[in-house]
CSV table of C-alpha atoms in Angstrom, one decimal:
chain,number,residue,atom,x,y,z
A,1,MET,CA,98.3,-9.6,-58.1
A,2,SER,CA,97.4,-6.3,-59.8
A,3,PRO,CA,98.8,-5.5,-63.2
A,4,LEU,CA,101.0,-2.8,-61.7
A,5,SER,CA,102.4,-5.1,-59.1
A,6,ALA,CA,103.1,-7.8,-61.7
A,7,LEU,CA,104.8,-5.2,-63.8
A,8,ARG,CA,107.0,-4.0,-60.9
A,9,LEU,CA,107.9,-7.6,-60.0
A,10,PHE,CA,108.9,-8.5,-63.5
A,11,ILE,CA,111.0,-5.4,-64.0
A,12,ALA,CA,112.8,-6.0,-60.8
A,13,ALA,CA,113.4,-9.7,-61.6
A,14,ALA,CA,114.4,-8.9,-65.2
A,15,ALA,CA,116.9,-6.3,-64.0
A,16,LEU,CA,118.4,-8.9,-61.6
A,17,ALA,CA,118.6,-11.5,-64.3
A,18,LEU,CA,120.6,-9.2,-66.6
A,19,LEU,CA,123.3,-8.4,-64.0
A,20,PRO,CA,126.7,-9.9,-64.6
A,21,VAL,CA,126.9,-13.4,-63.2
A,22,GLN,CA,129.5,-12.3,-60.5
A,23,ALA,CA,127.0,-9.8,-59.2
A,24,PHE,CA,124.5,-12.4,-58.2
A,25,ALA,CA,124.1,-13.3,-54.6
A,26,LEU,CA,123.4,-16.9,-55.4
A,27,SER,CA,122.3,-17.9,-59.0
A,28,ILE,CA,121.1,-16.7,-62.3
A,29,MET,CA,117.8,-18.5,-61.5
A,30,ASP,CA,117.1,-16.1,-58.5
A,31,PRO,CA,114.4,-14.0,-60.3
A,32,PHE,CA,112.2,-17.1,-60.7
A,33,ASN,CA,112.5,-17.9,-57.0
A,34,ILE,CA,111.4,-14.6,-55.6
A,35,PRO,CA,108.7,-15.5,-53.1
A,36,ALA,CA,106.1,-13.2,-54.8
A,37,ALA,CA,106.9,-14.9,-58.1
A,38,MET,CA,106.2,-18.5,-56.9
A,39,ASP,CA,103.0,-20.4,-56.2
A,40,GLY,CA,101.4,-19.9,-52.8
A,41,GLY,CA,99.6,-22.5,-50.7
A,42,THR,CA,102.7,-24.6,-50.6
A,43,VAL,CA,105.4,-25.4,-48.0
A,44,LYS,CA,108.9,-26.7,-48.0
A,45,VAL,CA,108.6,-29.7,-45.7
A,46,GLY,CA,112.1,-31.0,-46.1
A,47,ASP,CA,115.2,-28.8,-46.5
A,48,GLY,CA,118.7,-30.2,-47.1
A,49,ILE,CA,117.9,-33.7,-46.1
A,50,ALA,CA,120.8,-36.1,-46.5
A,51,TYR,CA,120.1,-39.2,-48.6
A,52,ALA,CA,123.7,-40.3,-48.4
A,53,ASP,CA,127.0,-39.0,-47.2
A,54,GLY,CA,128.6,-36.0,-49.0
A,55,PRO,CA,127.6,-32.4,-49.7
A,56,ARG,CA,126.0,-33.3,-53.1
A,57,HIS,CA,123.7,-35.9,-51.5
A,58,LYS,CA,121.0,-33.7,-50.1
A,59,LEU,CA,117.3,-33.2,-51.1
A,60,ASP,CA,114.4,-30.8,-50.6
A,61,VAL,CA,110.7,-31.7,-50.3
A,62,TYR,CA,107.8,-29.5,-51.2
A,63,ALA,CA,104.1,-30.2,-50.5
A,64,PRO,CA,100.7,-28.6,-50.5
A,65,GLU,CA,100.2,-26.5,-47.4
A,66,ALA,CA,96.9,-28.1,-46.7
A,67,ARG,CA,97.4,-31.9,-46.7
A,68,GLY,CA,95.0,-34.7,-46.1
A,69,ALA,CA,95.3,-38.0,-47.8
A,70,ALA,CA,98.6,-39.1,-49.2
A,71,ALA,CA,99.5,-37.3,-52.4
A,72,PRO,CA,101.2,-38.4,-55.6
A,73,VAL,CA,105.0,-37.8,-55.7
A,74,VAL,CA,107.1,-36.2,-58.4
A,75,PHE,CA,110.9,-36.7,-58.3
A,76,PHE,CA,112.2,-33.8,-60.4
A,77,ILE,CA,115.8,-33.8,-61.7
A,78,TYR,CA,117.3,-30.5,-62.8
A,79,GLY,CA,119.6,-30.0,-65.8
A,80,GLY,CA,122.9,-28.2,-66.3
A,81,GLY,CA,124.9,-30.2,-68.8
A,82,TRP,CA,125.8,-32.7,-66.0
A,83,ASN,CA,128.4,-30.2,-64.7
A,84,ARG,CA,126.3,-27.5,-62.9
A,85,GLY,CA,123.1,-27.1,-61.0
A,86,GLU,CA,121.7,-26.8,-57.5
A,87,ARG,CA,118.5,-27.9,-56.0
A,88,PHE,CA,117.6,-24.5,-54.6
A,89,GLU,CA,117.6,-23.0,-58.1
A,90,TYR,CA,114.4,-25.0,-58.9
A,91,GLU,CA,112.3,-24.1,-55.8
A,92,PHE,CA,109.8,-22.5,-58.3
A,93,VAL,CA,109.3,-26.0,-59.9
A,94,GLY,CA,108.9,-27.7,-56.5
A,95,ARG,CA,106.3,-25.2,-55.5
A,96,ALA,CA,104.5,-25.2,-58.8
A,97,LEU,CA,104.0,-28.9,-58.6
A,98,ALA,CA,103.1,-28.8,-54.9
A,99,ALA,CA,100.4,-26.2,-55.8
A,100,ARG,CA,98.9,-28.8,-58.1
A,101,GLY,CA,98.7,-31.4,-55.3
A,102,PHE,CA,102.0,-33.2,-55.6
A,103,VAL,CA,104.7,-33.9,-53.0
A,104,THR,CA,107.8,-32.9,-55.0
A,105,VAL,CA,111.4,-34.0,-54.3
A,106,ILE,CA,114.4,-32.2,-55.8
A,107,ALA,CA,117.7,-33.8,-55.1
A,108,ASP,CA,121.3,-32.7,-55.8
A,109,TYR,CA,123.6,-35.2,-57.4
A,110,ARG,CA,127.4,-35.2,-58.0
A,111,LEU,CA,128.6,-33.4,-61.1
A,112,VAL,CA,131.3,-33.7,-63.8
A,113,PRO,CA,134.3,-33.6,-63.3
A,114,GLU,CA,134.0,-35.1,-59.8
A,115,VAL,CA,132.1,-38.0,-61.4
A,116,LYS,CA,131.2,-39.3,-64.8
A,117,TYR,CA,128.5,-41.6,-66.3
A,118,PRO,CA,126.9,-43.5,-64.6
A,119,GLU,CA,127.6,-42.1,-61.2
A,120,PHE,CA,125.2,-39.1,-61.4
A,121,LEU,CA,122.5,-41.6,-62.3
A,122,GLU,CA,123.4,-43.8,-59.3
A,123,ASP,CA,123.0,-40.7,-57.1
A,124,SER,CA,119.5,-40.2,-58.3
A,125,ALA,CA,118.7,-43.9,-57.8
A,126,ASN,CA,120.1,-43.6,-54.3
A,127,ALA,CA,117.8,-40.5,-53.6
A,128,LEU,CA,114.9,-42.6,-54.9
A,129,ARG,CA,115.6,-45.2,-52.3
A,130,TRP,CA,115.2,-42.4,-49.7
A,131,VAL,CA,111.9,-41.5,-51.3
A,132,GLN,CA,110.7,-45.1,-51.1
A,133,ASN,CA,111.6,-45.4,-47.4
A,134,ASN,CA,110.6,-41.9,-46.2
A,135,ILE,CA,108.2,-40.0,-48.4
A,136,ALA,CA,105.1,-41.2,-46.6
A,137,ASN,CA,106.3,-39.2,-43.6
A,138,TYR,CA,106.1,-36.1,-45.7
A,139,GLY,CA,102.6,-36.8,-47.1
A,140,GLY,CA,103.6,-38.6,-50.2
A,141,ASP,CA,102.4,-41.9,-51.6
A,142,PRO,CA,105.4,-44.0,-52.8
A,143,ASN,CA,103.0,-46.1,-55.0
A,144,ARG,CA,102.2,-43.0,-57.1
A,145,LEU,CA,105.6,-42.0,-58.2
A,146,PHE,CA,106.4,-39.9,-61.3
A,147,LEU,CA,109.8,-38.8,-62.6
A,148,ALA,CA,110.4,-35.4,-64.3
A,149,GLY,CA,113.4,-33.5,-65.5
A,150,HIS,CA,114.7,-30.8,-67.7
A,151,SER,CA,117.7,-31.0,-70.2
A,152,ALA,CA,120.4,-33.2,-68.7
A,153,GLY,CA,117.8,-33.9,-65.9
A,154,ALA,CA,115.4,-35.2,-68.6
A,155,TYR,CA,118.1,-37.6,-69.8
A,156,ASN,CA,118.6,-38.7,-66.2
A,157,ALA,CA,114.9,-39.3,-65.5
A,158,THR,CA,114.4,-41.3,-68.7
A,159,MET,CA,117.5,-43.4,-68.1
A,160,LEU,CA,116.2,-44.3,-64.6
A,161,ALA,CA,113.0,-45.5,-66.1
A,162,LEU,CA,114.6,-47.3,-69.1
A,163,ASP,CA,117.5,-49.1,-67.4
A,164,PRO,CA,116.2,-51.2,-64.4
A,165,SER,CA,119.7,-51.9,-63.2
A,166,PHE,CA,120.1,-48.5,-61.5
A,167,LEU,CA,117.0,-48.8,-59.3
A,168,ARG,CA,117.6,-52.5,-58.7
A,169,ASP,CA,121.1,-51.8,-57.4
A,170,TYR,CA,119.6,-49.5,-54.8
A,171,GLY,CA,116.7,-51.7,-53.8
A,172,VAL,CA,114.1,-49.4,-55.3
A,173,THR,CA,110.9,-51.3,-56.1
A,174,MET,CA,108.5,-48.4,-56.4
A,175,PRO,CA,106.6,-48.4,-59.7
A,176,ILE,CA,107.3,-45.5,-62.0
A,177,LEU,CA,103.9,-44.5,-63.3
A,178,GLY,CA,105.2,-42.0,-65.9
A,179,VAL,CA,108.0,-39.8,-66.9
A,180,ALA,CA,107.8,-36.1,-67.9
A,181,ALA,CA,110.9,-34.9,-69.8
A,182,LEU,CA,111.5,-31.4,-71.0
A,183,SER,CA,114.1,-30.4,-73.6
A,184,GLY,CA,116.0,-33.6,-73.2
A,185,PRO,CA,118.8,-35.3,-75.2
A,186,TYR,CA,118.0,-38.9,-76.0
A,187,ASP,CA,120.1,-39.7,-79.0
A,188,PHE,CA,123.4,-37.9,-79.0
A,189,TYR,CA,126.1,-40.5,-79.7
A,190,PRO,CA,128.8,-40.1,-81.0
A,191,PHE,CA,130.0,-37.6,-78.3
A,192,GLU,CA,131.0,-34.6,-80.4
A,193,TYR,CA,130.8,-31.8,-77.8
A,194,GLY,CA,132.9,-31.0,-74.7
A,195,GLU,CA,130.1,-31.4,-72.1
A,196,VAL,CA,129.0,-34.8,-73.3
A,197,ARG,CA,132.6,-36.1,-73.9
A,198,ASN,CA,133.5,-35.1,-70.4
A,199,ALA,CA,130.4,-36.8,-68.9
A,200,PHE,CA,130.2,-39.9,-71.2
A,201,GLY,CA,133.5,-40.3,-73.0
A,202,SER,CA,134.8,-43.1,-70.8
A,203,ALA,CA,131.6,-45.2,-70.9
A,204,ALA,CA,132.4,-48.8,-71.6
A,205,SER,CA,129.4,-49.1,-73.9
A,206,PRO,CA,128.6,-45.7,-75.4
A,207,GLU,CA,125.6,-46.9,-77.3
A,208,GLY,CA,124.2,-48.2,-74.0
A,209,THR,CA,124.1,-44.6,-72.6
A,210,GLN,CA,121.5,-43.5,-75.2
A,211,PRO,CA,117.9,-43.7,-74.1
A,212,ILE,CA,116.7,-44.3,-77.7
A,213,ASN,CA,118.6,-47.6,-77.6
A,214,LEU,CA,117.0,-48.8,-74.4
A,215,VAL,CA,113.3,-48.6,-75.1
A,216,THR,CA,111.3,-51.8,-74.5
A,217,SER,CA,107.7,-52.7,-74.3
A,218,ALA,CA,108.0,-52.4,-70.5
A,219,THR,CA,109.0,-48.7,-70.6
A,220,PRO,CA,106.6,-46.5,-68.6
A,221,PRO,CA,104.5,-43.9,-70.4
A,222,MET,CA,106.4,-40.7,-71.3
A,223,TYR,CA,105.5,-37.0,-71.8
A,224,LEU,CA,108.2,-35.4,-74.0
A,225,ALA,CA,108.1,-31.6,-74.5
A,226,THR,CA,110.5,-29.2,-76.3
A,227,GLY,CA,110.7,-25.8,-77.8
A,228,THR,CA,110.8,-25.9,-81.6
A,229,THR,CA,113.8,-23.5,-81.7
A,230,ASP,CA,115.9,-25.0,-79.0
A,231,PRO,CA,119.5,-24.1,-79.8
A,232,ILE,CA,121.0,-26.5,-77.2
A,233,VAL,CA,119.2,-29.8,-77.7
A,234,ARG,CA,117.5,-29.8,-81.1
A,235,MET,CA,113.9,-30.9,-81.1
A,236,GLN,CA,114.9,-33.8,-83.4
A,237,ASN,CA,116.0,-35.6,-80.2
A,238,THR,CA,112.4,-35.5,-79.0
A,239,GLU,CA,111.0,-36.5,-82.4
A,240,ARG,CA,113.3,-39.5,-82.8
A,241,PHE,CA,112.8,-40.7,-79.3
A,242,ALA,CA,109.0,-40.3,-79.5
A,243,GLN,CA,108.9,-42.3,-82.7
A,244,LYS,CA,111.0,-45.1,-81.1
A,245,LEU,CA,108.6,-45.2,-78.1
A,246,LYS,CA,105.6,-45.4,-80.5
A,247,ASP,CA,107.2,-48.1,-82.5
A,248,SER,CA,107.7,-50.1,-79.3
A,249,GLY,CA,104.1,-49.8,-78.3
A,250,VAL,CA,104.9,-47.3,-75.4
A,251,TRP,CA,102.5,-44.5,-74.7
A,252,VAL,CA,104.1,-41.2,-75.5
A,253,THR,CA,102.6,-37.7,-75.3
A,254,THR,CA,104.5,-35.0,-77.2
A,255,ARG,CA,104.3,-31.2,-77.0
A,256,TYR,CA,106.2,-28.9,-79.3
A,257,TYR,CA,106.1,-25.3,-78.1
A,258,GLU,CA,106.4,-23.2,-81.2
A,259,GLY,CA,109.1,-20.6,-81.2
A,260,PHE,CA,110.5,-21.4,-77.8
A,261,GLY,CA,114.1,-22.5,-77.0
A,262,HIS,CA,115.9,-24.6,-74.4
A,263,MET,CA,115.2,-22.9,-71.0
A,264,GLU,CA,111.7,-21.6,-71.6
A,265,PRO,CA,109.8,-24.9,-71.0
A,266,VAL,CA,111.2,-25.3,-67.4
A,267,LEU,CA,111.0,-21.6,-66.6
A,268,ALA,CA,107.3,-21.6,-67.7
A,269,MET,CA,106.5,-24.1,-65.0
A,270,GLY,CA,106.9,-21.2,-62.5
A,271,ALA,CA,104.2,-18.6,-61.9
A,272,MET,CA,106.2,-15.8,-63.4
A,273,TRP,CA,106.3,-17.2,-66.9
A,274,ARG,CA,103.5,-19.6,-66.9
A,275,TRP,CA,101.5,-17.5,-69.3
A,276,ARG,CA,104.0,-18.2,-72.0
A,277,MET,CA,103.1,-21.9,-72.5
A,278,PRO,CA,100.9,-24.5,-70.8
A,279,VAL,CA,103.8,-26.8,-69.9
A,280,LEU,CA,102.6,-27.3,-66.2
A,281,ASP,CA,99.0,-28.0,-67.3
A,282,ASP,CA,100.2,-30.4,-69.9
A,283,MET,CA,102.5,-32.2,-67.5
A,284,VAL,CA,99.8,-32.5,-64.8
A,285,ALA,CA,97.3,-33.7,-67.3
A,286,PHE,CA,99.7,-36.4,-68.4
A,287,PHE,CA,100.3,-37.5,-64.7
A,288,GLN,CA,96.5,-37.6,-64.2
A,289,MET,CA,96.1,-39.9,-67.2
A,290,PHE,CA,98.3,-42.5,-65.4
A,291,GLY,CA,96.9,-42.5,-61.9
A,292,ALA,CA,98.1,-39.3,-60.1
A,293,PHE,CA,94.7,-38.7,-58.6
A,294,PRO,CA,92.6,-41.9,-58.6
A,295,SER,CA,89.5,-39.9,-57.6
A,296,GLY,CA,89.7,-38.2,-61.0
A,297,VAL,CA,89.8,-34.7,-59.4
A,298,PRO,CA,93.3,-33.3,-58.7
A,299,TYR,CA,93.6,-31.5,-55.4
A,300,VAL,CA,94.8,-27.9,-56.2
A,301,ALA,CA,96.3,-26.2,-53.1
A,302,VAL,CA,96.1,-22.8,-54.8
A,303,ALA,CA,95.2,-21.6,-58.2
A,304,PRO,CA,97.0,-18.3,-58.6
A,305,ASN,CA,96.0,-15.8,-61.3
A,306,PRO,CA,98.7,-16.0,-64.1
A,307,PRO,CA,101.0,-12.9,-64.2
A,308,GLU,CA,100.0,-10.2,-66.7
A,309,GLN,CA,101.4,-10.8,-70.2
A,310,LEU,CA,103.8,-7.9,-70.5
A,311,PRO,CA,105.1,-6.5,-73.8
A,312,GLU,CA,108.6,-7.5,-74.9
A,313,SER,CA,109.7,-3.9,-74.7
A,314,ILE,CA,109.1,-3.9,-70.9
A,315,ALA,CA,110.1,-7.5,-70.2
A,316,PRO,CA,113.4,-8.3,-72.0
A,317,MET,CA,112.9,-12.0,-72.0
A,318,ASP,CA,115.1,-12.7,-75.1
A,319,GLN,CA,118.1,-11.2,-73.3
A,320,ILE,CA,117.5,-13.3,-70.2
A,321,ILE,CA,117.3,-16.5,-72.3
A,322,GLN,CA,120.4,-15.6,-74.3
A,323,GLN,CA,122.4,-15.2,-71.1
A,324,MET,CA,121.2,-18.6,-69.8
A,325,ASN,CA,121.8,-20.4,-73.2
A,326,ALA,CA,125.3,-19.0,-73.3
A,327,MET,CA,126.1,-21.3,-70.3
A,328,PHE,CA,125.6,-24.4,-72.4
A,329,GLN,CA,127.2,-26.2,-75.3
A,330,PRO,CA,124.9,-27.7,-78.0
A,331,ILE,CA,124.0,-31.3,-77.8
A,332,GLU,CA,123.1,-32.4,-81.3
């Protein structure tokens, strides 16, 4: 992509992102899912596949376009305060990981107020049963499974790895080789804010909903990343959880992206903003440490040139981020 083309693409995407929400055709995340802004060499091999009955029980699958041997699998869970989010909004994540050689699954799950804890976790466990039974048909290796998530999705991913009852109840026996969690809340009881009260307020054992209280020596390795100026989920969540993992003898890799907030780490997985921080490279390197590519050389379907770094006066990133952050309540 030429510098001029990158500039035109970003200006168009930024203008779209700054429109009033009601003017959007689909989602505030649309600019990051423009085809020209996503990684090439990938294909959506599964679209709206039902893993159970109901409109919120569907999933998408992304894979490298050129496939040979079975590939490692990433099950990515998006965030949204447990009360919003759609799988199509994170196509850029699916294609980013597929471009690095992973078969990637992104599943919808039921949201508050339709459900409360633990039902949204049960939905993801149910989707993982589908992965276990079917992912080989889409080029994935169910024995090389990694979980990943952002924000509330990071919480969901860590909980599935920490509490074996969720997977056991759905007959999931696949090993989880590692968990990559971005901007996640792991230690937020008591429930002081509306979003978490609505999602967790009726839990029979509130302390048992907190990842920091569930760490054992059997916990799989974890990659925890956060922006240092996250206004939604303070980085202390990551610091405290990482320390608990270390104290329990669990491998943990931490990344603190200086000066970045809540949404930037997941947005930087996509090709448009990847130049802002190496979150995708860091995540893939972590997966590789724990067996993603046994040959030692990850298969890269395509290695696109990063978009040009544009000056803030041209690319109003702060305004885009402020609009996204305004959709969330803090989780201290």
